[in-house]
């Protein structure tokens, strides 16, 4: 039996509009790979910049056994739980599940201007694509109207024409594969205290380069034939 609250959420969320958009996104994921129509998932992730007011204690190296004294394992650096909040930042990410490649930008904000600027990167990255099949959520800045607010009309029209947009259902951004990619980057890179936008950019760039080289992909298991309610959660 599902808990009562979870049952209530499912009944409320799984309406016709939800199912229509869910099946649309799942149908996109089921398309055969085609370089003319690359499937790219876009999303944003806020980050908090944390300063370290006191230097961490140095790590204690391992010690080999001496006489009757057993060997001692190394001890990692220890840091104070005190930190200084130094503002926020945002990761803008475009992830192509079919090739395991991603474009990630560290931005100070996530406004419509940032969305417009960032989407010019995948538009340039796929020059041979007839259409970039873009999966994204319903944030109010995620529309082609934003292009017209920040670009000349001809440039905005040309940028909008590069994309075939598919929206996830409301309250279901987990259907966007880039959520898993952003979670993986957070686990590998954002677990430490990073105080400045510049340092965050350096750390994220190194992480993204490593994941691109490894072609790290997603084992997606939700399909039209096998809906999410009967599937194992996908993993990055």
PDB file of C-alpha atoms in Angstrom:
ATOM      1  CA  UNK A   1       0.000   0.000   0.000  1.00  0.00           C
ATOM      2  CA  UNK A   2       1.212   3.515  -0.779  1.00  0.00           C
ATOM      3  CA  UNK A   3       1.144   6.060   2.063  1.00  0.00           C
ATOM      4  CA  UNK A   4      -2.006   8.185   2.033  1.00  0.00           C
ATOM      5  CA  UNK A   5      -0.138  11.404   1.132  1.00  0.00           C
ATOM      6  CA  UNK A   6       1.665   9.704  -1.750  1.00  0.00           C
ATOM      7  CA  UNK A   7      -1.600   8.254  -3.040  1.00  0.00           C
ATOM      8  CA  UNK A   8      -3.177  11.713  -2.908  1.00  0.00           C
ATOM      9  CA  UNK A   9      -0.238  13.243  -4.827  1.00  0.00           C
ATOM     10  CA  UNK A  10      -0.409  10.559  -7.514  1.00  0.00           C
ATOM     11  CA  UNK A  11      -4.149  11.015  -7.986  1.00  0.00           C
ATOM     12  CA  UNK A  12      -3.770  14.775  -8.209  1.00  0.00           C
ATOM     13  CA  UNK A  13      -0.685  14.839 -10.420  1.00  0.00           C
ATOM     14  CA  UNK A  14      -1.498  12.048 -12.886  1.00  0.00           C
ATOM     15  CA  UNK A  15      -4.150  13.970 -14.797  1.00  0.00           C
ATOM     16  CA  UNK A  16      -4.577  14.124 -18.544  1.00  0.00           C
ATOM     17  CA  UNK A  17      -2.190  17.068 -18.970  1.00  0.00           C
ATOM     18  CA  UNK A  18       0.471  15.309 -16.914  1.00  0.00           C
ATOM     19  CA  UNK A  19       0.163  12.055 -18.864  1.00  0.00           C
ATOM     20  CA  UNK A  20       0.172  13.850 -22.226  1.00  0.00           C
ATOM     21  CA  UNK A  21       3.453  15.621 -21.497  1.00  0.00           C
ATOM     22  CA  UNK A  22       4.995  12.579 -19.818  1.00  0.00           C
ATOM     23  CA  UNK A  23       4.269  10.379 -22.828  1.00  0.00           C
ATOM     24  CA  UNK A  24       5.532  13.090 -25.174  1.00  0.00           C
ATOM     25  CA  UNK A  25       8.897  13.201 -23.367  1.00  0.00           C
ATOM     26  CA  UNK A  26       9.135   9.394 -23.196  1.00  0.00           C
ATOM     27  CA  UNK A  27       8.414   9.197 -26.926  1.00  0.00           C
ATOM     28  CA  UNK A  28      11.270  11.642 -27.555  1.00  0.00           C
ATOM     29  CA  UNK A  29      13.638   9.463 -25.530  1.00  0.00           C
ATOM     30  CA  UNK A  30      12.556   6.417 -27.561  1.00  0.00           C
ATOM     31  CA  UNK A  31      13.517   7.956 -30.908  1.00  0.00           C
ATOM     32  CA  UNK A  32      16.395   6.282 -32.791  1.00  0.00           C
ATOM     33  CA  UNK A  33      19.661   8.198 -32.551  1.00  0.00           C
ATOM     34  CA  UNK A  34      19.891  10.686 -35.422  1.00  0.00           C
ATOM     35  CA  UNK A  35      22.631  13.364 -35.618  1.00  0.00           C
ATOM     36  CA  UNK A  36      20.240  15.523 -37.623  1.00  0.00           C
ATOM     37  CA  UNK A  37      17.928  15.664 -34.591  1.00  0.00           C
ATOM     38  CA  UNK A  38      20.047  15.338 -31.418  1.00  0.00           C
ATOM     39  CA  UNK A  39      18.040  15.038 -28.198  1.00  0.00           C
ATOM     40  CA  UNK A  40      19.348  17.521 -25.639  1.00  0.00           C
ATOM     41  CA  UNK A  41      18.037  17.957 -22.086  1.00  0.00           C
ATOM     42  CA  UNK A  42      18.365  21.368 -20.434  1.00  0.00           C
ATOM     43  CA  UNK A  43      18.029  22.507 -16.842  1.00  0.00           C
ATOM     44  CA  UNK A  44      19.524  24.775 -14.195  1.00  0.00           C
ATOM     45  CA  UNK A  45      20.811  24.109 -10.682  1.00  0.00           C
ATOM     46  CA  UNK A  46      21.380  26.759  -8.001  1.00  0.00           C
ATOM     47  CA  UNK A  47      24.575  26.608  -5.936  1.00  0.00           C
ATOM     48  CA  UNK A  48      25.653  28.318  -2.726  1.00  0.00           C
ATOM     49  CA  UNK A  49      29.179  29.688  -2.403  1.00  0.00           C
ATOM     50  CA  UNK A  50      30.733  28.920   0.989  1.00  0.00           C
ATOM     51  CA  UNK A  51      33.910  30.425   2.390  1.00  0.00           C
ATOM     52  CA  UNK A  52      36.187  28.687   4.886  1.00  0.00           C
ATOM     53  CA  UNK A  53      37.006  31.166   7.721  1.00  0.00           C
ATOM     54  CA  UNK A  54      39.624  28.895   9.307  1.00  0.00           C
ATOM     55  CA  UNK A  55      42.204  26.711   7.621  1.00  0.00           C
ATOM     56  CA  UNK A  56      41.449  22.961   7.795  1.00  0.00           C
ATOM     57  CA  UNK A  57      43.797  20.848   9.876  1.00  0.00           C
ATOM     58  CA  UNK A  58      46.347  19.085   7.642  1.00  0.00           C
ATOM     59  CA  UNK A  59      45.848  15.425   6.897  1.00  0.00           C
ATOM     60  CA  UNK A  60      47.796  12.952   9.020  1.00  0.00           C
ATOM     61  CA  UNK A  61      49.749  10.562   6.777  1.00  0.00           C
ATOM     62  CA  UNK A  62      49.631   6.840   7.215  1.00  0.00           C
ATOM     63  CA  UNK A  63      52.255   5.215   9.432  1.00  0.00           C
ATOM     64  CA  UNK A  64      53.754   1.822   8.793  1.00  0.00           C
ATOM     65  CA  UNK A  65      53.975  -0.782  11.540  1.00  0.00           C
ATOM     66  CA  UNK A  66      56.909  -0.368  13.921  1.00  0.00           C
ATOM     67  CA  UNK A  67      57.839  -3.235  16.160  1.00  0.00           C
ATOM     68  CA  UNK A  68      54.735  -4.105  18.129  1.00  0.00           C
ATOM     69  CA  UNK A  69      52.981  -0.939  17.041  1.00  0.00           C
ATOM     70  CA  UNK A  70      50.352  -1.700  14.335  1.00  0.00           C
ATOM     71  CA  UNK A  71      50.139   0.363  11.181  1.00  0.00           C
ATOM     72  CA  UNK A  72      47.946   3.442  11.338  1.00  0.00           C
ATOM     73  CA  UNK A  73      45.675   4.488   8.498  1.00  0.00           C
ATOM     74  CA  UNK A  74      45.913   8.012   7.155  1.00  0.00           C
ATOM     75  CA  UNK A  75      43.471  10.548   8.512  1.00  0.00           C
ATOM     76  CA  UNK A  76      41.866  13.081   6.150  1.00  0.00           C
ATOM     77  CA  UNK A  77      41.963  16.814   6.605  1.00  0.00           C
ATOM     78  CA  UNK A  78      39.448  18.039   9.150  1.00  0.00           C
ATOM     79  CA  UNK A  79      37.599  21.292   8.694  1.00  0.00           C
ATOM     80  CA  UNK A  80      35.590  23.428  11.070  1.00  0.00           C
ATOM     81  CA  UNK A  81      31.824  23.255  10.727  1.00  0.00           C
ATOM     82  CA  UNK A  82      31.822  27.066  10.624  1.00  0.00           C
ATOM     83  CA  UNK A  83      31.482  28.613   7.176  1.00  0.00           C
ATOM     84  CA  UNK A  84      30.748  31.981   5.590  1.00  0.00           C
ATOM     85  CA  UNK A  85      28.019  32.250   2.982  1.00  0.00           C
ATOM     86  CA  UNK A  86      29.421  34.185   0.018  1.00  0.00           C
ATOM     87  CA  UNK A  87      26.497  34.423  -2.356  1.00  0.00           C
ATOM     88  CA  UNK A  88      24.966  32.094  -4.888  1.00  0.00           C
ATOM     89  CA  UNK A  89      25.576  30.880  -8.411  1.00  0.00           C
ATOM     90  CA  UNK A  90      23.845  28.638 -10.916  1.00  0.00           C
ATOM     91  CA  UNK A  91      24.795  25.815 -13.245  1.00  0.00           C
ATOM     92  CA  UNK A  92      23.191  25.888 -16.695  1.00  0.00           C
ATOM     93  CA  UNK A  93      23.468  22.460 -18.305  1.00  0.00           C
ATOM     94  CA  UNK A  94      22.646  20.882 -21.658  1.00  0.00           C
ATOM     95  CA  UNK A  95      23.053  17.097 -21.711  1.00  0.00           C
ATOM     96  CA  UNK A  96      22.829  14.823 -24.752  1.00  0.00           C
ATOM     97  CA  UNK A  97      21.967  11.346 -23.396  1.00  0.00           C
ATOM     98  CA  UNK A  98      22.655   9.620 -26.719  1.00  0.00           C
ATOM     99  CA  UNK A  99      26.343  10.550 -26.745  1.00  0.00           C
ATOM    100  CA  UNK A 100      27.077  11.173 -23.064  1.00  0.00           C
ATOM    101  CA  UNK A 101      28.187  14.732 -23.785  1.00  0.00           C
ATOM    102  CA  UNK A 102      27.285  17.826 -21.825  1.00  0.00           C
ATOM    103  CA  UNK A 103      27.719  21.599 -21.969  1.00  0.00           C
ATOM    104  CA  UNK A 104      27.745  23.288 -18.564  1.00  0.00           C
ATOM    105  CA  UNK A 105      28.138  26.964 -17.735  1.00  0.00           C
ATOM    106  CA  UNK A 106      28.571  28.535 -14.315  1.00  0.00           C
ATOM    107  CA  UNK A 107      26.487  31.685 -14.125  1.00  0.00           C
ATOM    108  CA  UNK A 108      25.968  34.283 -11.415  1.00  0.00           C
ATOM    109  CA  UNK A 109      22.214  34.249 -12.144  1.00  0.00           C
ATOM    110  CA  UNK A 110      19.547  32.301 -14.008  1.00  0.00           C
ATOM    111  CA  UNK A 111      17.470  35.012 -15.600  1.00  0.00           C
ATOM    112  CA  UNK A 112      15.909  35.069 -19.040  1.00  0.00           C
ATOM    113  CA  UNK A 113      19.056  36.767 -20.345  1.00  0.00           C
ATOM    114  CA  UNK A 114      21.164  33.881 -19.033  1.00  0.00           C
ATOM    115  CA  UNK A 115      18.824  31.327 -20.627  1.00  0.00           C
ATOM    116  CA  UNK A 116      19.006  33.166 -23.950  1.00  0.00           C
ATOM    117  CA  UNK A 117      22.800  33.404 -23.803  1.00  0.00           C
ATOM    118  CA  UNK A 118      23.304  29.785 -22.819  1.00  0.00           C
ATOM    119  CA  UNK A 119      21.060  28.255 -25.499  1.00  0.00           C
ATOM    120  CA  UNK A 120      23.254  29.855 -28.120  1.00  0.00           C
ATOM    121  CA  UNK A 121      25.958  27.373 -27.041  1.00  0.00           C
ATOM    122  CA  UNK A 122      24.105  24.157 -28.047  1.00  0.00           C
ATOM    123  CA  UNK A 123      22.813  25.953 -31.150  1.00  0.00           C
ATOM    124  CA  UNK A 124      26.441  26.498 -32.192  1.00  0.00           C
ATOM    125  CA  UNK A 125      27.583  23.085 -30.929  1.00  0.00           C
ATOM    126  CA  UNK A 126      25.327  21.225 -33.399  1.00  0.00           C
ATOM    127  CA  UNK A 127      25.853  23.144 -36.659  1.00  0.00           C
ATOM    128  CA  UNK A 128      24.747  20.181 -38.809  1.00  0.00           C
ATOM    129  CA  UNK A 129      21.531  19.536 -36.884  1.00  0.00           C
ATOM    130  CA  UNK A 130      18.281  20.300 -38.652  1.00  0.00           C
ATOM    131  CA  UNK A 131      16.585  20.667 -35.280  1.00  0.00           C
ATOM    132  CA  UNK A 132      17.884  20.306 -31.743  1.00  0.00           C
ATOM    133  CA  UNK A 133      15.215  18.364 -29.835  1.00  0.00           C
ATOM    134  CA  UNK A 134      15.172  20.205 -26.507  1.00  0.00           C
ATOM    135  CA  UNK A 135      13.633  18.720 -23.344  1.00  0.00           C
ATOM    136  CA  UNK A 136      13.164  21.233 -20.523  1.00  0.00           C
ATOM    137  CA  UNK A 137      10.886  22.183 -17.649  1.00  0.00           C
ATOM    138  CA  UNK A 138       8.209  24.868 -17.367  1.00  0.00           C
ATOM    139  CA  UNK A 139      10.107  27.754 -15.785  1.00  0.00           C
ATOM    140  CA  UNK A 140       8.637  31.027 -17.011  1.00  0.00           C
ATOM    141  CA  UNK A 141      11.931  32.077 -18.612  1.00  0.00           C
ATOM    142  CA  UNK A 142      12.150  28.902 -20.712  1.00  0.00           C
ATOM    143  CA  UNK A 143      10.347  30.221 -23.784  1.00  0.00           C
ATOM    144  CA  UNK A 144      11.380  31.615 -27.140  1.00  0.00           C
ATOM    145  CA  UNK A 145       9.793  34.931 -26.116  1.00  0.00           C
ATOM    146  CA  UNK A 146      12.923  35.482 -24.019  1.00  0.00           C
ATOM    147  CA  UNK A 147      15.020  35.444 -27.202  1.00  0.00           C
ATOM    148  CA  UNK A 148      13.047  38.385 -28.522  1.00  0.00           C
ATOM    149  CA  UNK A 149      13.610  40.279 -25.264  1.00  0.00           C
ATOM    150  CA  UNK A 150      17.393  40.015 -25.524  1.00  0.00           C
ATOM    151  CA  UNK A 151      18.231  39.643 -29.229  1.00  0.00           C
ATOM    152  CA  UNK A 152      17.318  41.473 -32.417  1.00  0.00           C
ATOM    153  CA  UNK A 153      14.186  39.994 -34.002  1.00  0.00           C
ATOM    154  CA  UNK A 154      16.030  38.241 -36.842  1.00  0.00           C
ATOM    155  CA  UNK A 155      18.564  36.653 -34.451  1.00  0.00           C
ATOM    156  CA  UNK A 156      15.794  35.642 -32.027  1.00  0.00           C
ATOM    157  CA  UNK A 157      13.780  34.048 -34.826  1.00  0.00           C
ATOM    158  CA  UNK A 158      16.854  32.157 -36.083  1.00  0.00           C
ATOM    159  CA  UNK A 159      17.684  30.885 -32.587  1.00  0.00           C
ATOM    160  CA  UNK A 160      14.117  29.752 -31.916  1.00  0.00           C
ATOM    161  CA  UNK A 161      14.086  27.897 -35.240  1.00  0.00           C
ATOM    162  CA  UNK A 162      17.019  25.766 -34.128  1.00  0.00           C
ATOM    163  CA  UNK A 163      14.962  24.005 -31.450  1.00  0.00           C
ATOM    164  CA  UNK A 164      12.065  21.572 -31.268  1.00  0.00           C
ATOM    165  CA  UNK A 165      10.929  22.052 -27.671  1.00  0.00           C
ATOM    166  CA  UNK A 166       9.284  19.412 -25.449  1.00  0.00           C
ATOM    167  CA  UNK A 167       8.221  20.303 -21.908  1.00  0.00           C
ATOM    168  CA  UNK A 168       8.138  17.959 -18.936  1.00  0.00           C
ATOM    169  CA  UNK A 169       4.875  17.880 -16.943  1.00  0.00           C
ATOM    170  CA  UNK A 170       4.482  20.347 -14.111  1.00  0.00           C
ATOM    171  CA  UNK A 171       5.993  19.018 -10.879  1.00  0.00           C
ATOM    172  CA  UNK A 172       7.803  16.290 -12.804  1.00  0.00           C
ATOM    173  CA  UNK A 173      11.228  17.644 -13.667  1.00  0.00           C
ATOM    174  CA  UNK A 174      12.563  14.173 -12.741  1.00  0.00           C
ATOM    175  CA  UNK A 175      11.507  13.172 -16.273  1.00  0.00           C
ATOM    176  CA  UNK A 176      14.327  15.370 -17.561  1.00  0.00           C
ATOM    177  CA  UNK A 177      17.512  13.295 -17.837  1.00  0.00           C
ATOM    178  CA  UNK A 178      19.717  16.308 -17.183  1.00  0.00           C
ATOM    179  CA  UNK A 179      18.487  16.245 -13.567  1.00  0.00           C
ATOM    180  CA  UNK A 180      20.533  13.065 -13.125  1.00  0.00           C
ATOM    181  CA  UNK A 181      23.557  14.679 -14.744  1.00  0.00           C
ATOM    182  CA  UNK A 182      23.353  17.713 -12.462  1.00  0.00           C
ATOM    183  CA  UNK A 183      23.025  15.385  -9.473  1.00  0.00           C
ATOM    184  CA  UNK A 184      26.176  13.508 -10.556  1.00  0.00           C
ATOM    185  CA  UNK A 185      28.120  16.769 -10.955  1.00  0.00           C
ATOM    186  CA  UNK A 186      26.929  17.876  -7.511  1.00  0.00           C
ATOM    187  CA  UNK A 187      28.119  14.623  -5.911  1.00  0.00           C
ATOM    188  CA  UNK A 188      31.514  14.747  -7.627  1.00  0.00           C
ATOM    189  CA  UNK A 189      32.193  18.465  -7.465  1.00  0.00           C
ATOM    190  CA  UNK A 190      29.914  20.461  -5.174  1.00  0.00           C
ATOM    191  CA  UNK A 191      30.370  18.468  -1.963  1.00  0.00           C
ATOM    192  CA  UNK A 192      33.235  20.807  -0.954  1.00  0.00           C
ATOM    193  CA  UNK A 193      33.215  24.418   0.158  1.00  0.00           C
ATOM    194  CA  UNK A 194      33.806  26.638  -2.857  1.00  0.00           C
ATOM    195  CA  UNK A 195      34.001  30.356  -2.038  1.00  0.00           C
ATOM    196  CA  UNK A 196      34.052  32.166  -5.395  1.00  0.00           C
ATOM    197  CA  UNK A 197      32.438  32.024  -8.824  1.00  0.00           C
ATOM    198  CA  UNK A 198      35.890  31.697 -10.417  1.00  0.00           C
ATOM    199  CA  UNK A 199      36.821  28.671  -8.323  1.00  0.00           C
ATOM    200  CA  UNK A 200      33.422  27.096  -8.920  1.00  0.00           C
ATOM    201  CA  UNK A 201      33.928  27.529 -12.672  1.00  0.00           C
ATOM    202  CA  UNK A 202      37.331  25.813 -12.465  1.00  0.00           C
ATOM    203  CA  UNK A 203      36.001  22.854 -10.467  1.00  0.00           C
ATOM    204  CA  UNK A 204      32.942  22.372 -12.673  1.00  0.00           C
ATOM    205  CA  UNK A 205      34.978  22.620 -15.893  1.00  0.00           C
ATOM    206  CA  UNK A 206      37.337  19.876 -14.692  1.00  0.00           C
ATOM    207  CA  UNK A 207      34.419  17.654 -13.680  1.00  0.00           C
ATOM    208  CA  UNK A 208      32.603  18.187 -16.992  1.00  0.00           C
ATOM    209  CA  UNK A 209      35.755  17.485 -19.028  1.00  0.00           C
ATOM    210  CA  UNK A 210      36.252  14.216 -17.153  1.00  0.00           C
ATOM    211  CA  UNK A 211      32.644  13.135 -17.609  1.00  0.00           C
ATOM    212  CA  UNK A 212      32.671  14.056 -21.316  1.00  0.00           C
ATOM    213  CA  UNK A 213      35.874  12.070 -21.849  1.00  0.00           C
ATOM    214  CA  UNK A 214      34.259   9.076 -20.140  1.00  0.00           C
ATOM    215  CA  UNK A 215      31.015   9.594 -22.111  1.00  0.00           C
ATOM    216  CA  UNK A 216      29.131   9.180 -18.853  1.00  0.00           C
ATOM    217  CA  UNK A 217      25.536   8.386 -19.784  1.00  0.00           C
ATOM    218  CA  UNK A 218      22.216   7.599 -18.096  1.00  0.00           C
ATOM    219  CA  UNK A 219      20.648   4.149 -17.729  1.00  0.00           C
ATOM    220  CA  UNK A 220      17.126   5.345 -18.411  1.00  0.00           C
ATOM    221  CA  UNK A 221      14.454   2.741 -17.694  1.00  0.00           C
ATOM    222  CA  UNK A 222      11.170   4.662 -17.992  1.00  0.00           C
ATOM    223  CA  UNK A 223       9.429   4.022 -21.305  1.00  0.00           C
ATOM    224  CA  UNK A 224       5.929   4.180 -22.762  1.00  0.00           C
ATOM    225  CA  UNK A 225       5.702   0.398 -22.386  1.00  0.00           C
ATOM    226  CA  UNK A 226       7.232   0.422 -18.899  1.00  0.00           C
ATOM    227  CA  UNK A 227       5.914   3.455 -16.997  1.00  0.00           C
ATOM    228  CA  UNK A 228       7.717   5.021 -14.086  1.00  0.00           C
ATOM    229  CA  UNK A 229       5.454   3.474 -11.471  1.00  0.00           C
ATOM    230  CA  UNK A 230       6.762   0.003 -12.370  1.00  0.00           C
ATOM    231  CA  UNK A 231      10.391   0.913 -13.073  1.00  0.00           C
ATOM    232  CA  UNK A 232      13.613   1.005 -11.170  1.00  0.00           C
ATOM    233  CA  UNK A 233      14.827   4.559 -10.652  1.00  0.00           C
ATOM    234  CA  UNK A 234      17.253   5.719 -13.352  1.00  0.00           C
ATOM    235  CA  UNK A 235      20.861   6.318 -12.452  1.00  0.00           C
ATOM    236  CA  UNK A 236      23.543   8.615 -13.816  1.00  0.00           C
TER     237      UNK A 236
END
